[in-house]
XYZ file of C-alpha atoms in Angstrom:
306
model
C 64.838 44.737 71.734
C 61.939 44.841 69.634
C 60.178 47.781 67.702
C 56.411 48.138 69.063
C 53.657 49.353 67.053
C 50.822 51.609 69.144
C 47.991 49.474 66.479
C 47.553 45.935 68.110
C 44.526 43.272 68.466
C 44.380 40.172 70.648
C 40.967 38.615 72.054
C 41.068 35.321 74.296
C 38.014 33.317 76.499
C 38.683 31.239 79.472
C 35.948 29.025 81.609
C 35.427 29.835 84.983
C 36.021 27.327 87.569
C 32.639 26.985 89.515
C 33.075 26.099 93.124
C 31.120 23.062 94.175
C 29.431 22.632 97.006
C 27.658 20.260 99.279
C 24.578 20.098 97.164
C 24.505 18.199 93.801
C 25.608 20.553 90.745
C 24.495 20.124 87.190
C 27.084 21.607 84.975
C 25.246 22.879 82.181
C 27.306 25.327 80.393
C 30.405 26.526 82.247
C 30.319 30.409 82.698
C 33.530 31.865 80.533
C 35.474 35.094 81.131
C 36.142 37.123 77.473
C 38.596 40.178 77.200
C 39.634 42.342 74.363
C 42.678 44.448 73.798
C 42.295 46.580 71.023
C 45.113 49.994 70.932
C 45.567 53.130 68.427
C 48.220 55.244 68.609
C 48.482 58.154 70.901
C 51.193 60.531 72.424
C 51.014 58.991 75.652
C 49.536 55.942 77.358
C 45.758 56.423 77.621
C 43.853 53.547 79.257
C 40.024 52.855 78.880
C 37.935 49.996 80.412
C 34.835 48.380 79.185
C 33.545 46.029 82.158
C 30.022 44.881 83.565
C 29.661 45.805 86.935
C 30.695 42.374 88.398
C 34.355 42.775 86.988
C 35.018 46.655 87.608
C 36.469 45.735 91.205
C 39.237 44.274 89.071
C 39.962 47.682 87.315
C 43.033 48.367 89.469
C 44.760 45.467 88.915
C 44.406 45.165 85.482
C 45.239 48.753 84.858
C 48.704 48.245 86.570
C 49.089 44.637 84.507
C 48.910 47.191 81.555
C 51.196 49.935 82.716
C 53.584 47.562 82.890
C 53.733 45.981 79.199
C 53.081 49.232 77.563
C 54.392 52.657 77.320
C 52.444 54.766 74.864
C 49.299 54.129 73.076
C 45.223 54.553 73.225
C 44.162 51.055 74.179
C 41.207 49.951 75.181
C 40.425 46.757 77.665
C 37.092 45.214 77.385
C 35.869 41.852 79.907
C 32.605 40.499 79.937
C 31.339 36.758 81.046
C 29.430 35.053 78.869
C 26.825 31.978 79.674
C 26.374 33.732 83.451
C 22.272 32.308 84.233
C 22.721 28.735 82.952
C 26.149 28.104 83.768
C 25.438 25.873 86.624
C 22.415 24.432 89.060
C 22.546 23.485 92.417
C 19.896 21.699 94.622
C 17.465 25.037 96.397
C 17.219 24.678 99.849
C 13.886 22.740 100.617
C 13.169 25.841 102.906
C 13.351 28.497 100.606
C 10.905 26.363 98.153
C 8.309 25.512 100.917
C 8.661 29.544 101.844
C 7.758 30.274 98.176
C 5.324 28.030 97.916
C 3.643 29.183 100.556
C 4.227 33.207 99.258
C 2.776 32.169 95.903
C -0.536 30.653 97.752
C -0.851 33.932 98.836
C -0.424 36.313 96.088
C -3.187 33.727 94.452
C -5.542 34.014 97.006
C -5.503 38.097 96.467
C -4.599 37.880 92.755
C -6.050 34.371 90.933
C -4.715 35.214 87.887
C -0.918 35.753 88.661
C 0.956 33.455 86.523
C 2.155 30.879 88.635
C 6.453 30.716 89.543
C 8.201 29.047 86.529
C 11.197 26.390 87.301
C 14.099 29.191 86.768
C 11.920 31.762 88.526
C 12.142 29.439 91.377
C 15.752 28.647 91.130
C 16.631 32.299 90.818
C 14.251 33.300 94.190
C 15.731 30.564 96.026
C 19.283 30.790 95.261
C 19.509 27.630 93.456
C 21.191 29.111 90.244
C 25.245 29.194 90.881
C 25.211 33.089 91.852
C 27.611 34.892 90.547
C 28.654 35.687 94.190
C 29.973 32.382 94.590
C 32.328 32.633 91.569
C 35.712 34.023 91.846
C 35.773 36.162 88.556
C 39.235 37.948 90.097
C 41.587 34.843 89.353
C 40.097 33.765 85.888
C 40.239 37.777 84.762
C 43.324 38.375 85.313
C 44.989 35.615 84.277
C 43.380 35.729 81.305
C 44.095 39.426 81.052
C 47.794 38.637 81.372
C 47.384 36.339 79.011
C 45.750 38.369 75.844
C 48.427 41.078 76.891
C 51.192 38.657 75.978
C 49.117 38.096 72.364
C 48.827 41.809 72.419
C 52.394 42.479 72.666
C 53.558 39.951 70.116
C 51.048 41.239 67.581
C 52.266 44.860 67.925
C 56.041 43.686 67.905
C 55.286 42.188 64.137
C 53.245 45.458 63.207
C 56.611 47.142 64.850
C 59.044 45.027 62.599
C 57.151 46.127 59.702
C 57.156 49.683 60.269
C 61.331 49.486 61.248
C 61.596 47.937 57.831
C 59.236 50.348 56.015
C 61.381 53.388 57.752
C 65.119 51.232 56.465
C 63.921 51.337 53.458
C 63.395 55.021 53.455
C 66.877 55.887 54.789
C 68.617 54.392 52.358
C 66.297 56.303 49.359
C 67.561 59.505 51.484
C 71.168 58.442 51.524
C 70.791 57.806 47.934
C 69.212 60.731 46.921
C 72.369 63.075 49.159
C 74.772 61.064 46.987
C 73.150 62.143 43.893
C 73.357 65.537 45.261
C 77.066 65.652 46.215
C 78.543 66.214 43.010
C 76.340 68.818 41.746
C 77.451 71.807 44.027
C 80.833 72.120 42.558
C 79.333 71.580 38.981
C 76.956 74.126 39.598
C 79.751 76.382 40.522
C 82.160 75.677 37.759
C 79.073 76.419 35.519
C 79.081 79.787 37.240
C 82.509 80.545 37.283
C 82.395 80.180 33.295
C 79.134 82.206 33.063
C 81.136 85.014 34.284
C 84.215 84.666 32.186
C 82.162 84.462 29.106
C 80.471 87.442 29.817
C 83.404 89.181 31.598
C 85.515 88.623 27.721
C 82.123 89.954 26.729
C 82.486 93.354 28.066
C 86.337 93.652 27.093
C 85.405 92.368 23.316
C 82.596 95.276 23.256
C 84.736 98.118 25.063
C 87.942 100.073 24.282
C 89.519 99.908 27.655
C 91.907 97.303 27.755
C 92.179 95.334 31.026
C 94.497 92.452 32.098
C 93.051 89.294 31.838
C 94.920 87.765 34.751
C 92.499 90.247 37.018
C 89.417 88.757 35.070
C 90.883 85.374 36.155
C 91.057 86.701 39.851
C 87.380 88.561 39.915
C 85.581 85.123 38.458
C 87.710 82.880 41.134
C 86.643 85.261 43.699
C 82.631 85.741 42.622
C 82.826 81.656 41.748
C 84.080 80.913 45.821
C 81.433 83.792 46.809
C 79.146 81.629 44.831
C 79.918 78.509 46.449
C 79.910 79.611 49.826
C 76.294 80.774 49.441
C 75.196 77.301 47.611
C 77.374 74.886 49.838
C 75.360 72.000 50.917
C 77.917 69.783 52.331
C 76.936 70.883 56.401
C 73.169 69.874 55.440
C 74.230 66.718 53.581
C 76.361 66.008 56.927
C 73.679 66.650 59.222
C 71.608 64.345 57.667
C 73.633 61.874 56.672
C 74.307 61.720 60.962
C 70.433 62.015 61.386
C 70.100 59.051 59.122
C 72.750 56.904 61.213
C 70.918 57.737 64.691
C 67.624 56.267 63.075
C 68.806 53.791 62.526
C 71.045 52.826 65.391
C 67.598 53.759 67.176
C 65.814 51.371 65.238
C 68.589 48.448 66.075
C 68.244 48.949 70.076
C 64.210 48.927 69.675
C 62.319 49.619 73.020
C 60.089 52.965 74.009
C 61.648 54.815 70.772
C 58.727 56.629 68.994
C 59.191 60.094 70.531
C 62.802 60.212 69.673
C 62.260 58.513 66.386
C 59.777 61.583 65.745
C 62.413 64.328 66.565
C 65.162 62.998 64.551
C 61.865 63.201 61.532
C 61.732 66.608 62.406
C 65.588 67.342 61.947
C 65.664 65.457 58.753
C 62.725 67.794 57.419
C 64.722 70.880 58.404
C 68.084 69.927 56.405
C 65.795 68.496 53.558
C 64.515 72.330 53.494
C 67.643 74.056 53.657
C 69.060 71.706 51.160
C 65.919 73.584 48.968
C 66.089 76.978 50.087
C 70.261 76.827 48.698
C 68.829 75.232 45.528
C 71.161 76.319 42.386
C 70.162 73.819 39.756
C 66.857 72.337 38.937
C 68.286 68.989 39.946
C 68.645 69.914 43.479
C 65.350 71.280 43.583
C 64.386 67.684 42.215
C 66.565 66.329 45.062
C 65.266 68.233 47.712
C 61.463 67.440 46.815
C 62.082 63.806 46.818
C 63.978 63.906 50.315
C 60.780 65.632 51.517
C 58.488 63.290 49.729
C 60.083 60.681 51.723
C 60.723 62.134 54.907
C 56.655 62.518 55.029
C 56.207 58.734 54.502
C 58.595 58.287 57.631
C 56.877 60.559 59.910
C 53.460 59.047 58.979
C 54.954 55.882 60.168
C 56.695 56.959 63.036
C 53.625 58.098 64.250
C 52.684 54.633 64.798
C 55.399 53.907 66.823
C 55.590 53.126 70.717
């Protein structure tokens, strides 16, 4: 299953088909549905519609076309029909024009100066324009809708590929930097072991009492393991090490995986700290700022994650 991105554009048009009646119709310019997808991310699925008031019946159906695709995410859906006046004339009834006729006689009896009823004033008045009333916008939206989702999907799926291999790439920095940082506990504490012993043949060299060096042997290998038991890293290196595998066995399966994706983040940043906090050496410290260096360009891009 694929990795989804919350970030996604798709845009599509599609004509209307204008129902034809008895009278004569001119096709002029065939009306045409338009809808827009356009998402951010988000923590959970927040929907927002942009329709005219002729299309807002249709909010329902399209919400629950969306629900269904997409699981997290601030989209927004936005329909409008284009080329609406012109898109199509039919013959008036000969009634309705006679009735305005005879209307506009008598506004110009009363008012001789009224500018007189233009043709598309007269087509409008007598219903000769193709009304929207007679066009079934439902169909035409929603397949369209259904349509630009499927665009919309596919373009956050590539975003999504692109952010799984941005976040790859980033594990294996991590499990490269925790092998660098492997070796250096037990140098560290060999270091410290013979820190002691200098100093402990130190103090003998400088004092009269003479003591046996066998028990100077015992105190360093006894401060050395207290030592190492207060610097060991190897439980934080573990933990991440499995953090790193469940990203990206996460990654592999794909789906609704951004919230987990952003705990595991969290964990990471917790043994990357710890891994600081026990620092003995300057090169850990090194260590430990790069894991966190990277960790932060993971969660950034998590956060774009469905």
């Amino acid at each position: 299953m694929s990795v989804y991105s919350m970030t996604g554009f798709a845009s599509g048009q599609q004509a209307v088909a204008t129902p034809e009646g008895d009278a004569p119709v001119w096709k002029i310019a065939a009306p045409r549905v338009a809808v827009e997808l356009r998402s951010v991310n988000s923590r959970f699925l927040d929907l927002a519609f942009r329709l005219p008031d002729e299309l807002r019946p249709h909010e329902p159906a399209l919400r629950e076309l969306l629900t269904r695709q997409l699981k997290r995410g601030k989209v927004e859906l936005r329909a409008y029909v284009e080329g609406r006046e012109d898109a199509a004339l039919t013959d008036p009834p000969p009634r309705a024009l006679q009735r305005l006729a005879s209307l506009q006689d008598q506004v110009r009896v009363w008012l001789p100066d009224a500018r007189p009823l233009s043709v598309t004033d007269a087509l409008r008045l007598a219903g000769g324009a193709s009304a929207s009333h007679t066009e079934d916008l439902g169909e035409t939206l929603l397949t369209l809708a259904g349509a630009v989702l499927k665009d919309f999907v596919a373009a956050r799926a590539r975003e999504g590929a692109r952010l799984a291999d941005l976040l790859l790439a980033r594990v294996a920095e991590l499990r490269r930097l925790a092998k660098e940082a492997e070796p250096l506990v037990p140098q560290v504490v060999q270091a410290q072991k013979e820190r002691f012993l200098a100093r402990w043949n130190e103090a003998l060299t400088a004092g009269d009492t003479q003591v046996n060096a066998e028990a100077g042997q015992e105190r360093a290998l006894a401060e050395a393991t207290a030592y190492a038991i207060r610097i060991d890293v190897a439980e934080e290196l573990g933990r991440l090490a499995a953090h790193l595998d469940e990203i990206e066995s996460v990654l592999k399966k794909g789906g609704d995986i951004g919230k987990r994706l952003d705990f595991l983040i969290q964990e990471l940043h917790r043994e990357a700290n710890t891994l600081g906090s026990k620092s003995a050496a300057l090169e850990m410290t090194r260590i430990s700022v790069d894991m966190k260096v990277s960790i932060e360009q993971m969660r950034e891009q998590v956060q774009n994650i469905e």
